[in-house]
PDB file of C-alpha atoms in Angstrom:
ATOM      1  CA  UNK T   4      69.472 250.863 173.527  1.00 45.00           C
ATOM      2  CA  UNK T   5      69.141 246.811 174.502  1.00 48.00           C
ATOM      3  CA  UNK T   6      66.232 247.827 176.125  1.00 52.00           C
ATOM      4  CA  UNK T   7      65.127 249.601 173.214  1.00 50.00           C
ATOM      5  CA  UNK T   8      65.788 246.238 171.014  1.00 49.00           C
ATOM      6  CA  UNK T   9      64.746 243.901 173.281  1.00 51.00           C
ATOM      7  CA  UNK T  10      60.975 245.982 173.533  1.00 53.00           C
ATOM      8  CA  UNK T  11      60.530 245.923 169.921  1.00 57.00           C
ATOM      9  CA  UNK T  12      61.000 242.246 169.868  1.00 73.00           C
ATOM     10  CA  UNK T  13      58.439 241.720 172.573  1.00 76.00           C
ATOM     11  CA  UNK T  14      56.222 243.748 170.099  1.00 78.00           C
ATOM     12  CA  UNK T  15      56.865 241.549 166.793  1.00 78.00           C
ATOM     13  CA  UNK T  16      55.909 238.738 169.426  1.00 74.00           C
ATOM     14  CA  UNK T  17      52.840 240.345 170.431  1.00 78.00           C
ATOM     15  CA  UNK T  18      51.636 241.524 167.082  1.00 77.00           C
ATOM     16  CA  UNK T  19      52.208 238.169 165.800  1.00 73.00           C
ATOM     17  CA  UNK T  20      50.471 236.479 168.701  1.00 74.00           C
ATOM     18  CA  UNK T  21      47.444 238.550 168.145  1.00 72.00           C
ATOM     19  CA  UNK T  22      47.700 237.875 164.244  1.00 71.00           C
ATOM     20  CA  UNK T  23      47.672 234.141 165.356  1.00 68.00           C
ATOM     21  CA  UNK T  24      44.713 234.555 167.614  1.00 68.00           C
ATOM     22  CA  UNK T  25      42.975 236.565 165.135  1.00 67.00           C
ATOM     23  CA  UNK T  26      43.457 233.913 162.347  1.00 65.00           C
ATOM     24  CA  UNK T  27      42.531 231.082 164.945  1.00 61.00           C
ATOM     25  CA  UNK T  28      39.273 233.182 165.853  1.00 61.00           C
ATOM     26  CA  UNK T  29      38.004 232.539 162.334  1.00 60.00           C
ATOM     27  CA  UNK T  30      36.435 229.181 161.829  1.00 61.00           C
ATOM     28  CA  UNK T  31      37.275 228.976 158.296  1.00 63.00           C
ATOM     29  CA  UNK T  32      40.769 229.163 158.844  1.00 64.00           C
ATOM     30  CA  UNK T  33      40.907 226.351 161.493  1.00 64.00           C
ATOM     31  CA  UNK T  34      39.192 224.377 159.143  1.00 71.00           C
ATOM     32  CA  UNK T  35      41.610 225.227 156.634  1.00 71.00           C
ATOM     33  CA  UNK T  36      44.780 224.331 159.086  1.00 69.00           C
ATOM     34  CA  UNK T  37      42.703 221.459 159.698  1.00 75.00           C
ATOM     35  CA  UNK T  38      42.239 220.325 156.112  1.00 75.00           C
ATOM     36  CA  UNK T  39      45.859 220.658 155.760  1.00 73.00           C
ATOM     37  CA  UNK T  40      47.241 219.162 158.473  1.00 74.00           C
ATOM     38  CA  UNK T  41      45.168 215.924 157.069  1.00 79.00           C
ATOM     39  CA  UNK T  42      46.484 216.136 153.519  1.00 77.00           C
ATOM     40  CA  UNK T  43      50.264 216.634 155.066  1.00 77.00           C
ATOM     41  CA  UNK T  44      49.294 213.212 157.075  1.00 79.00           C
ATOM     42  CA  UNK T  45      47.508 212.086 153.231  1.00 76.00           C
ATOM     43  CA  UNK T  46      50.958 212.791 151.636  1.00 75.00           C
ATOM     44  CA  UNK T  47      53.103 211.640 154.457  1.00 79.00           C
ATOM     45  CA  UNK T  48      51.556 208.527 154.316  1.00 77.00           C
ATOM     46  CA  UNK T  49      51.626 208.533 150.584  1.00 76.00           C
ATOM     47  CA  UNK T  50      54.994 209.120 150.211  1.00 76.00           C
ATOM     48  CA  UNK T  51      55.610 206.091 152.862  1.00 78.00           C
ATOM     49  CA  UNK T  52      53.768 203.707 150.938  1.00 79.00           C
ATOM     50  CA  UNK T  53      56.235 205.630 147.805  1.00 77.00           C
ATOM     51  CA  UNK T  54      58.624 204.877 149.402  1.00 79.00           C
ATOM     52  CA  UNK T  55      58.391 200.971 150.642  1.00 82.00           C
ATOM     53  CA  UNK T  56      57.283 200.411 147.155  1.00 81.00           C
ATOM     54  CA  UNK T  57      60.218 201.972 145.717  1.00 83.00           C
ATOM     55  CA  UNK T  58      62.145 199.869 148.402  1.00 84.00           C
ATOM     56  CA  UNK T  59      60.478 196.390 147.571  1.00 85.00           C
ATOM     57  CA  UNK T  60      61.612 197.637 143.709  1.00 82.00           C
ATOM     58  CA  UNK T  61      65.076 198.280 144.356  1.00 84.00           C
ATOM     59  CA  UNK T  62      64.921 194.820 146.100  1.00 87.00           C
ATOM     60  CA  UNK T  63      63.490 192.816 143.304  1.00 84.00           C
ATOM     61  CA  UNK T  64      65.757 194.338 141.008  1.00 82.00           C
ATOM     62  CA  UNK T  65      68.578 193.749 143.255  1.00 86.00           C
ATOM     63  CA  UNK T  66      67.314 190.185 142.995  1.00 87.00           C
ATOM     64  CA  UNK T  67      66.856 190.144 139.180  1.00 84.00           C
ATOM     65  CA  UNK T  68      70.540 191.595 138.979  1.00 86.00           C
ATOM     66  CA  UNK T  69      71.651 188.616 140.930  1.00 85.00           C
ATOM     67  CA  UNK T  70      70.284 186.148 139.259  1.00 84.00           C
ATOM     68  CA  UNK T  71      71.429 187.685 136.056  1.00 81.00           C
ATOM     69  CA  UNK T  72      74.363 187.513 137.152  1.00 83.00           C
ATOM     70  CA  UNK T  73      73.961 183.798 138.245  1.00 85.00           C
ATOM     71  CA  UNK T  74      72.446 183.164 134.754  1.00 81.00           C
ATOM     72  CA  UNK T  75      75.934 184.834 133.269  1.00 79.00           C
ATOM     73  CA  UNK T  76      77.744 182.969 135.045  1.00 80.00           C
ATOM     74  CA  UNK T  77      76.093 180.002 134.608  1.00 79.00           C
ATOM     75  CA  UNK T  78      76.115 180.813 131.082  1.00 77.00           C
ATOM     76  CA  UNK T  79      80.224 181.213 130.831  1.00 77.00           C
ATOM     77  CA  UNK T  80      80.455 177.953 133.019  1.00 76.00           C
ATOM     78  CA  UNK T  81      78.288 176.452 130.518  1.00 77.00           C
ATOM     79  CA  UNK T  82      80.745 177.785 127.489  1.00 74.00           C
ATOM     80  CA  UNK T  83      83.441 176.622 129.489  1.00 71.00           C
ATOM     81  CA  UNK T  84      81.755 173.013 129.484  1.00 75.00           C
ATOM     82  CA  UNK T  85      80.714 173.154 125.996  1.00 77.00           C
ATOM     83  CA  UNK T  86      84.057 173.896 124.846  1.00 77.00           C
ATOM     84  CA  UNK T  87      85.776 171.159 127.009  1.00 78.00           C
ATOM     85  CA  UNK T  88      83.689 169.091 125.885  1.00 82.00           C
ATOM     86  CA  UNK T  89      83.794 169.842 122.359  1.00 83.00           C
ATOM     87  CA  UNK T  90      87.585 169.371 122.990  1.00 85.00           C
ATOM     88  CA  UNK T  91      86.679 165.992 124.661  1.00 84.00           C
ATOM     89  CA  UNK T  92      85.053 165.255 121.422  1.00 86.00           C
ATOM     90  CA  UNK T  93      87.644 166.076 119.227  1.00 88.00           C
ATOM     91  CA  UNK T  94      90.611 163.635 121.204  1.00 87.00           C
ATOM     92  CA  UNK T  95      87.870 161.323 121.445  1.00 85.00           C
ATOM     93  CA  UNK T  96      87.329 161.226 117.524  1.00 88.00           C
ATOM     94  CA  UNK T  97      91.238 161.302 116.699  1.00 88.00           C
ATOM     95  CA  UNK T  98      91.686 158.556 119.643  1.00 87.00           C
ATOM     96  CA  UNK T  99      88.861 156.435 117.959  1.00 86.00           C
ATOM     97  CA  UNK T 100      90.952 156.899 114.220  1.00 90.00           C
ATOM     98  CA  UNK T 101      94.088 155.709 115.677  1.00 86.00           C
ATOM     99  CA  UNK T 102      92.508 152.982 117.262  1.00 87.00           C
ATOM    100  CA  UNK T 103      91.198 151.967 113.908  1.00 87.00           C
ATOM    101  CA  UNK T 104      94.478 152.289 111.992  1.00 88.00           C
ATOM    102  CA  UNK T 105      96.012 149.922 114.877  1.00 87.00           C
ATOM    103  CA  UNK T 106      93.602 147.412 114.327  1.00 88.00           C
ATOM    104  CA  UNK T 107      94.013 147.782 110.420  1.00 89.00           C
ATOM    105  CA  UNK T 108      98.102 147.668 111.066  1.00 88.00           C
ATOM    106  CA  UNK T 109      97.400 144.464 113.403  1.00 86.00           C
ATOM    107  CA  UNK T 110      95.471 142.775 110.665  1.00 88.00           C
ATOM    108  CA  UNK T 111      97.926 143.543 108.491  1.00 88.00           C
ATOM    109  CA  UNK T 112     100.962 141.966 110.426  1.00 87.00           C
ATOM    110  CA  UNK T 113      98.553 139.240 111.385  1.00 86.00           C
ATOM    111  CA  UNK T 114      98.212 138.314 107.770  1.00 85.00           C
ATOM    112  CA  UNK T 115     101.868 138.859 107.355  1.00 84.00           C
ATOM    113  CA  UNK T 116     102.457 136.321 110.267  1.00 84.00           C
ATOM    114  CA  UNK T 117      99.755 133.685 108.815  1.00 81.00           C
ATOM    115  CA  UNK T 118     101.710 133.985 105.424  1.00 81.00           C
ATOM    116  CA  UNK T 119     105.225 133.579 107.341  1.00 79.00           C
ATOM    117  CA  UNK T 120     103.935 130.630 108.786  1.00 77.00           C
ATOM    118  CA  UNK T 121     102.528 129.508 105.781  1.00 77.00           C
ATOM    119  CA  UNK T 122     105.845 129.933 103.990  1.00 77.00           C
ATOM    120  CA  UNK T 123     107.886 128.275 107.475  1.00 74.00           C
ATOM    121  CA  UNK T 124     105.764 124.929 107.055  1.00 72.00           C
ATOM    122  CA  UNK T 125     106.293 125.136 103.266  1.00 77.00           C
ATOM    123  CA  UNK T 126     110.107 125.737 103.967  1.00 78.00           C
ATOM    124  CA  UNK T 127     110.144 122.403 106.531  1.00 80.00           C
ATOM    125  CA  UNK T 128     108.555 120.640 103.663  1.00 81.00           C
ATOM    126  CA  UNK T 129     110.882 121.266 100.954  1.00 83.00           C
ATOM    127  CA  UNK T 130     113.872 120.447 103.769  1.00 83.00           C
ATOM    128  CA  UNK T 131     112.044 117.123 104.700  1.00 86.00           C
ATOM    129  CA  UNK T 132     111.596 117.019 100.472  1.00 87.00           C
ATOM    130  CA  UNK T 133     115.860 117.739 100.063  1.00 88.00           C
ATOM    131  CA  UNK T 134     116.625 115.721 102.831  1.00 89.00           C
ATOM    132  CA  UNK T 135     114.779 112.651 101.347  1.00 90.00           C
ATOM    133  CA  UNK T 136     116.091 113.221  98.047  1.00 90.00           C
ATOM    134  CA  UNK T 137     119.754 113.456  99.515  1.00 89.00           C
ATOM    135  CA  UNK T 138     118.957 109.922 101.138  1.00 90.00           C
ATOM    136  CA  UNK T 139     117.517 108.663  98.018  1.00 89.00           C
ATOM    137  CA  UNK T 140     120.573 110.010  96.257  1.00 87.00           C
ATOM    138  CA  UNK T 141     123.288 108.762  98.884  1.00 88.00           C
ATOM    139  CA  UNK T 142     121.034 105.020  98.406  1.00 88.00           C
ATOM    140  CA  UNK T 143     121.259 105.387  94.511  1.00 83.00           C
ATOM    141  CA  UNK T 144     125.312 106.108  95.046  1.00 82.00           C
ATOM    142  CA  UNK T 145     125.736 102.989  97.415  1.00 85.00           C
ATOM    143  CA  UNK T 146     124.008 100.920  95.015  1.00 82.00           C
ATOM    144  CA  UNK T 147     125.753 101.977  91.750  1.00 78.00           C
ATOM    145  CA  UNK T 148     129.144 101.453  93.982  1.00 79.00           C
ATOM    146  CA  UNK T 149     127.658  97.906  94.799  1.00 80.00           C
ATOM    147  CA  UNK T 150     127.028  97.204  91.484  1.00 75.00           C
ATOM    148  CA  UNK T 151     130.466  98.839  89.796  1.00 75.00           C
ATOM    149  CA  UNK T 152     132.230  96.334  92.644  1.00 76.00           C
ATOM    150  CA  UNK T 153     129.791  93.684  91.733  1.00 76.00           C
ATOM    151  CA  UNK T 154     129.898  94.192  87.645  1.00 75.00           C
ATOM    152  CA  UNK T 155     132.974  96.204  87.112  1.00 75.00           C
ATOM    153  CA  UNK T 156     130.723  98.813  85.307  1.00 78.00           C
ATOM    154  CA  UNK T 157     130.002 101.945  86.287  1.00 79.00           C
ATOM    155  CA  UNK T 158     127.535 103.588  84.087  1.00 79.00           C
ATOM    156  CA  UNK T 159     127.286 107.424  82.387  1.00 78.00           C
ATOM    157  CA  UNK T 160     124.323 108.270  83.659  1.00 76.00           C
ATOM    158  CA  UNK T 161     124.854 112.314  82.681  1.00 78.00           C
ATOM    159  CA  UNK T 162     123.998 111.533  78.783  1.00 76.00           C
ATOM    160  CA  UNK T 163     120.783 109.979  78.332  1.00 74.00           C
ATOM    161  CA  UNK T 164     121.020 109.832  74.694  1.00 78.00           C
ATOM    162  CA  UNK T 165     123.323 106.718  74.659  1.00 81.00           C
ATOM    163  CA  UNK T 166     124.300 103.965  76.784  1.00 80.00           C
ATOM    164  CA  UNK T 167     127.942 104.482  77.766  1.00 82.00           C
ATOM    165  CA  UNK T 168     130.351 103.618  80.733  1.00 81.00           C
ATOM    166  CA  UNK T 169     133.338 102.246  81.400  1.00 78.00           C
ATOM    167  CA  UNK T 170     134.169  98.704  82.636  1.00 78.00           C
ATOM    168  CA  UNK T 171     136.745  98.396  85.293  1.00 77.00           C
ATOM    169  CA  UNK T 172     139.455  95.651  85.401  1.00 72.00           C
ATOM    170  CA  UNK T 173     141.022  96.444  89.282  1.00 67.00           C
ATOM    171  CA  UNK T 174     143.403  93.101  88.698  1.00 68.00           C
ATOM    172  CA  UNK T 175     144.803  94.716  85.174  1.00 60.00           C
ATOM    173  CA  UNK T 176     144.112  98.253  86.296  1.00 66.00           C
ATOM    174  CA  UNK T 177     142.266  98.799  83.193  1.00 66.00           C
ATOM    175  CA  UNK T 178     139.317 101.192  82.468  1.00 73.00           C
ATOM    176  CA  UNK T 179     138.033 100.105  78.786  1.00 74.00           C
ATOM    177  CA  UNK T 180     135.154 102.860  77.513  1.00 80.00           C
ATOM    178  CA  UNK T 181     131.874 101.642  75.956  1.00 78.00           C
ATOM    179  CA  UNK T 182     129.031 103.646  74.220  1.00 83.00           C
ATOM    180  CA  UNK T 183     125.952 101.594  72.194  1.00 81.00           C
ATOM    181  CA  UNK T 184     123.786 103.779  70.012  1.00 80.00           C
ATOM    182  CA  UNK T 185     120.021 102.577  71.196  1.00 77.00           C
ATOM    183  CA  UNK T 186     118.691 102.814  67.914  1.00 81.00           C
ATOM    184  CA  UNK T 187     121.040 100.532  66.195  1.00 81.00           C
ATOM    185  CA  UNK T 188     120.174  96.788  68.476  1.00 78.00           C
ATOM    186  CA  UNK T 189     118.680  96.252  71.332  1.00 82.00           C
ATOM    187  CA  UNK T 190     118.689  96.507  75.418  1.00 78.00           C
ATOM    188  CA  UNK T 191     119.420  92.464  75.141  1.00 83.00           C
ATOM    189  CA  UNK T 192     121.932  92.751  72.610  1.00 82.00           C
ATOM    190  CA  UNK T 193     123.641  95.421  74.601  1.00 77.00           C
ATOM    191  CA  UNK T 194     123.569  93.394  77.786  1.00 80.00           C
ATOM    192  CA  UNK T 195     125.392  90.377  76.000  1.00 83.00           C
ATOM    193  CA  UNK T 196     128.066  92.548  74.837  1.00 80.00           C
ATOM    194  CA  UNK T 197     128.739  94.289  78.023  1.00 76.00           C
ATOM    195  CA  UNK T 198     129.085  90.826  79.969  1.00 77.00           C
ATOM    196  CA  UNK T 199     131.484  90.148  77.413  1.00 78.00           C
ATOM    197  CA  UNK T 200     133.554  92.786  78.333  1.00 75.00           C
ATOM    198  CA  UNK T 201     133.418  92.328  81.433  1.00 70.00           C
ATOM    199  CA  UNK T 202     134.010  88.091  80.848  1.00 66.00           C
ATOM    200  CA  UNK T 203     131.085  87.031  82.435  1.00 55.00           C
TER     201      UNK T 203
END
């Protein structure tokens, strides 16, 4: 039976051998085999050029996609920066307002200070004023105490209206009162009468 199986096999072989020979015999069909062993090489070498072309693609789009995706990033780094600096911008604006209400408050308090000053050398005035009218007084006072130990008299000077006073007698420890109308004699006739009373 292998033998059997093994002899038919032989004869496929042969038959198809002989089919070969008989198809290789025939010009037409070499040329044909030929013909398309060229176009396989045609095609093979067309679907190698295909293919390196499709290769160079992918690898200018990979480089496209890259530099998208520099340009992106780029792009959100550049957001980034725009929005810090807009920020920037912002606390550089409100820094710039409060420096200008500073300056307006300094010019304010400066003004303030000129005026206290102002009002400090007016104060020292009016004390150098007081002070000289307290001297002046304190020199009026020692002379009308000269002249009330000199005289006797010592003059009203609170009433203006009249000339009054009193005339002091320290020996008699008297104090006589006098009072002259102005309109009714004069300054010289008032003076003679007051030496009277005092007996002068």
């Amino acid at each position: 039976m292998g033998d059997s199986t093994r002899k038919i096999d032989v004869e496929k072989l042969i038959a198809f051998g002989d089919d070969l020979v008989d198809c290789l015999k025939e010009e037409r069909d070499v040329k044909n085999l030929t013909q398309h062993l060229e176009l396989s090489k045609a095609l093979q070498s067309h679907c190698d050029a295909d293919s390196k072309a499709v290769r160079n693609l992918l690898q200018d789009y990979r480089k496209k996609i890259d530099l998208c995706k520099k340009k992106a990033d780029d792009a959100k780094s550049e957001a980034v920066a725009d929005v810090a600096m807009d920020f920037l911008q912002k606390e550089l604006e409100e820094e710039l307002q409060r420096e200008h209400f500073l300056r307006e408050e300094l010019r304010v308090i400066t003004n303030e200070i000129g005026d206290l000053e102002h009002q400090g050398v007016s104060v020292e005035e009016r004390r150098q004023l007081v002070k000289k009218l307290e001297q002046e007084e304190l020199r009026t006072q020692m002379k009308l105490s000269m002249y009330a130990s000199v005289s006797s008299i010592i003059p009203n000077l609170e009433d203006h209206s009249k000339i009054s006073g009193h005339v002091v007698q320290r020996d008699k420890k008297v104090v006589d009162m006098f009072e002259f109308d102005p309109l009714k004699a004069t300054a010289f006739d008032y003076c003679n009468s007051i030496w009277k009373m005092v007996g002068l």
